[in-house]
Short mmCIF file of C-alpha atoms in Angstrom, two decimals:
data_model
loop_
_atom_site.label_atom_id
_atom_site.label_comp_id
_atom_site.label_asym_id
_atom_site.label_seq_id
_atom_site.Cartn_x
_atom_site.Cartn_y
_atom_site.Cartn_z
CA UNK A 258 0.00 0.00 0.00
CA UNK A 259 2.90 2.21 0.96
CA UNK A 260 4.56 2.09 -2.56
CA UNK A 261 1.21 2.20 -4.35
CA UNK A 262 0.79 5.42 -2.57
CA UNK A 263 5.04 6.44 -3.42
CA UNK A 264 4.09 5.77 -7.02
CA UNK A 265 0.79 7.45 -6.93
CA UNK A 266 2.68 10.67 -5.40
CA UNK A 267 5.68 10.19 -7.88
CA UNK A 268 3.48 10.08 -10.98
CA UNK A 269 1.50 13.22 -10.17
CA UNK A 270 5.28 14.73 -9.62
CA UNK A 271 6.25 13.69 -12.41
CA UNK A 272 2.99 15.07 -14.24
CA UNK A 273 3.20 18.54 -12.47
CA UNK A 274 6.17 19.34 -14.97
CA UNK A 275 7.58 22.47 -12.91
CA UNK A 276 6.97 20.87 -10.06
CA UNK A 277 8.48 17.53 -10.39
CA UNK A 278 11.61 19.50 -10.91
CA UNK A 279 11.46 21.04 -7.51
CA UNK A 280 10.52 17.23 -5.62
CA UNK A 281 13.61 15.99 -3.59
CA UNK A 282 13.65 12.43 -3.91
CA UNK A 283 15.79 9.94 -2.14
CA UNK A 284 16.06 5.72 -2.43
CA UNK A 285 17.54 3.57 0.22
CA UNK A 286 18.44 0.30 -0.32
CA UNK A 287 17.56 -1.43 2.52
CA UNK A 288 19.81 -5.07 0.88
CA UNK A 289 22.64 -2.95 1.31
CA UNK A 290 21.27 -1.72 4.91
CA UNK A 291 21.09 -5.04 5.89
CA UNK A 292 24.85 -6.29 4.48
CA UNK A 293 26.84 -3.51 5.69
CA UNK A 294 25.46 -1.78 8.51
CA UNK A 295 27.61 -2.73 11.44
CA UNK A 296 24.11 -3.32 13.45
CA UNK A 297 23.79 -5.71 10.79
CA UNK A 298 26.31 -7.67 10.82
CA UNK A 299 26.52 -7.49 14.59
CA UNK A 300 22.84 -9.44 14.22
CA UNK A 301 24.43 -11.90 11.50
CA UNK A 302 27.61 -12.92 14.10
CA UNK A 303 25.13 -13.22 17.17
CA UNK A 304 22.98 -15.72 15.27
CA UNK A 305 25.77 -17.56 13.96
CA UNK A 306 27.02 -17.90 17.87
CA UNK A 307 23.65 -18.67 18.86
CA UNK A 308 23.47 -21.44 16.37
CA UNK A 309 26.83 -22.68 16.10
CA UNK A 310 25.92 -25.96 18.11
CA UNK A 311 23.00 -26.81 16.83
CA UNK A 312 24.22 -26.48 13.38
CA UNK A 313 27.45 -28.59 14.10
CA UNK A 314 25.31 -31.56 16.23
CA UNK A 315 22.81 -31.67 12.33
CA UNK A 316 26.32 -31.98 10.29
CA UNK A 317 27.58 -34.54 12.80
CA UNK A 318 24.07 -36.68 12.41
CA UNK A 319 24.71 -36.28 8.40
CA UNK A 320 28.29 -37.55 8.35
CA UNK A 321 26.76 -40.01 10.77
CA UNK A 322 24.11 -41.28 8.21
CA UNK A 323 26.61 -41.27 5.60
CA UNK A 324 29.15 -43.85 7.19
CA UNK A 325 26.20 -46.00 8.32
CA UNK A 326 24.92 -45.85 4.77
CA UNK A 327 28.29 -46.26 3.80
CA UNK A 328 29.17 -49.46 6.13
CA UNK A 329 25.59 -50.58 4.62
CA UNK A 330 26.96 -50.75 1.47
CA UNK A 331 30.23 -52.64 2.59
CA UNK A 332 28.26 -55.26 4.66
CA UNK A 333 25.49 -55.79 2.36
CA UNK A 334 27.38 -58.97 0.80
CA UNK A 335 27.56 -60.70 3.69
CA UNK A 336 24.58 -59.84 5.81
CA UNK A 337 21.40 -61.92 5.44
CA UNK A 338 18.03 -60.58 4.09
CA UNK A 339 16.89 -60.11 7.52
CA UNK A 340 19.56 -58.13 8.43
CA UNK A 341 19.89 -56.16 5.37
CA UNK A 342 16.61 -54.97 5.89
CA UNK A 343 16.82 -54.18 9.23
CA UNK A 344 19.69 -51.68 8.76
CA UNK A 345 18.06 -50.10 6.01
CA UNK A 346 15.09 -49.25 8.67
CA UNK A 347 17.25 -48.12 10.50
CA UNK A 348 19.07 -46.02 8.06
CA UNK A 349 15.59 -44.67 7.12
CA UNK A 350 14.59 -43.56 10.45
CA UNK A 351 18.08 -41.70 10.52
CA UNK A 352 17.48 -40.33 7.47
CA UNK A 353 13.82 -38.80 8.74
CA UNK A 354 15.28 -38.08 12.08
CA UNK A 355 17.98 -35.92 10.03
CA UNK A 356 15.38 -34.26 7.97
CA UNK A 357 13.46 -33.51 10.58
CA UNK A 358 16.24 -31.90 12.52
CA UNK A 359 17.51 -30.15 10.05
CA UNK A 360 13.97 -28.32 8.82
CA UNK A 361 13.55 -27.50 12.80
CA UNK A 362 16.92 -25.68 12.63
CA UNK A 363 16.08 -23.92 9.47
CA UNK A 364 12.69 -22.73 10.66
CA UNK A 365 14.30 -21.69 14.08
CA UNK A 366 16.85 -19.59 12.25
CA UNK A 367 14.83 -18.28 9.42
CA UNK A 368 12.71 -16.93 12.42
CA UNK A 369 15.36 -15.49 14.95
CA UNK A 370 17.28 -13.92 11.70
CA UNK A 371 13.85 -12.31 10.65
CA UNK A 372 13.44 -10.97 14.59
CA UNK A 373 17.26 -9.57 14.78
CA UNK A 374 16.90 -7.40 10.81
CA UNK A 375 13.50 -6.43 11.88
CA UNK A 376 15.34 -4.39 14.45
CA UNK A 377 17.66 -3.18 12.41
CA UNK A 378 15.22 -2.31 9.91
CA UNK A 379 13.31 -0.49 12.79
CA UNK A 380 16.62 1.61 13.84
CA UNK A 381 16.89 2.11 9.79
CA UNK A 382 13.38 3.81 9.11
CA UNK A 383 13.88 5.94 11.87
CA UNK A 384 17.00 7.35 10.50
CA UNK A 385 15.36 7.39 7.42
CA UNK A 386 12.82 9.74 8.90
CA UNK A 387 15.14 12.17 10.66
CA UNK A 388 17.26 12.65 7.00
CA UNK A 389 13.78 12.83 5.39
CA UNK A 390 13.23 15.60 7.99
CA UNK A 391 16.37 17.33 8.47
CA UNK A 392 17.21 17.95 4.57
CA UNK A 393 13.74 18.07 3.53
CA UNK A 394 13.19 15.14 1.33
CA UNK A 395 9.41 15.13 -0.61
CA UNK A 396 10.06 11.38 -1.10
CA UNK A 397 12.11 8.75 0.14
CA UNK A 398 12.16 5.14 -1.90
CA UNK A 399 13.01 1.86 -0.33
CA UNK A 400 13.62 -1.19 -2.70
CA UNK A 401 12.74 0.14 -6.64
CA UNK A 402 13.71 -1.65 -10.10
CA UNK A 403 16.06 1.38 -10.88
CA UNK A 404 16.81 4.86 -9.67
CA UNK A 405 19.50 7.36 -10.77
CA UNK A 406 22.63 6.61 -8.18
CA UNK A 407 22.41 10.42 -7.47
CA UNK A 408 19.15 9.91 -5.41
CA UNK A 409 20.81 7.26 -3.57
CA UNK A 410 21.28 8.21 0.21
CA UNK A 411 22.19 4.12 1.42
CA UNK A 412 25.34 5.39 2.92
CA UNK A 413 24.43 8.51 4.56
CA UNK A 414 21.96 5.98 6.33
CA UNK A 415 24.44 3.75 7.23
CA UNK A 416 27.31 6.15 8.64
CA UNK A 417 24.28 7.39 10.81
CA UNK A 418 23.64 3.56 11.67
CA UNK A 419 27.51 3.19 12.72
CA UNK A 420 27.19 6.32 14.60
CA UNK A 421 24.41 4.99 16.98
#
């Protein structure tokens, strides 16, 4: 709704003639935001810390599943049928186990990563808001197709960022 009503605003800028010429406009991307802000990456290396365990027991259970697949392989010769079988429902209930695991981790992250940007993103629209403000900005885009690198203010929004 927001950038319906940014284009909506743009366009009748744009249509003004004289007028578009006097609208200060401004684009932030917030990709960047969120790769080189310092708040940023202090969010990415707290996650990877919080997760570092979790993530190392799930590659641990893989390499695990692949030498008992592996020794599965190696033994099938000489094992009988019943045996065969039974390692291979056991190797299947690894395998799910794994899965399972590792889709639970994912989820946990995706969440927890979504929490820490949203904060940064918070701290970001703020700033965002006092530039708008302070050098009187008509317009200020987040996230377009294109826009002319002179309307791009990403970094004056980050040094503010590193400032905080």
């Amino acid at each position: 709704m927001k950038k319906i009503i940014a284009l909506s605003v743009l366009t009748l800028g744009l249509v003004g003639g004289v007028a578009a010429q006097s609208m200060k406009i401004g684009f932030v991307s917030t990709d960047r935001i969120f790769k080189e802000a310092p708040a940023a990456k202090a969010a990415q290396s707290k996650l990877e810390q919080e997760f570092a365990k979790r993530e190392k027991d799930i590659q641990q259970m893989a390499e695990q599943l692949q030498g008992s697949s592996a020794q599965l392989e190696r033994d099938a010769p000489t094992l009988s049928e019943a045996q065969k079988s039974s390692r291979q429902r056991q190797l299947v209930d690894m395998d799910r186990e794994f899965q399972r695991k590792r889709r639970e981790f994912q989820e946990d992250l995706n969440l927890r990563k979504n929490e820490e940007l949203q904060v940064v993103l918070e701290r970001a629209n703020r700033i965002i808001k006092q530039v708008a403000e302070a050098d009187k900005f008509d317009l200020i885009l987040q996230d377009v197709v294109y826009i002319n690198p002179k309307h791009d203010i990403t970094d004056k929004i980050i040094s503010r960022l590193t400032a905080q």
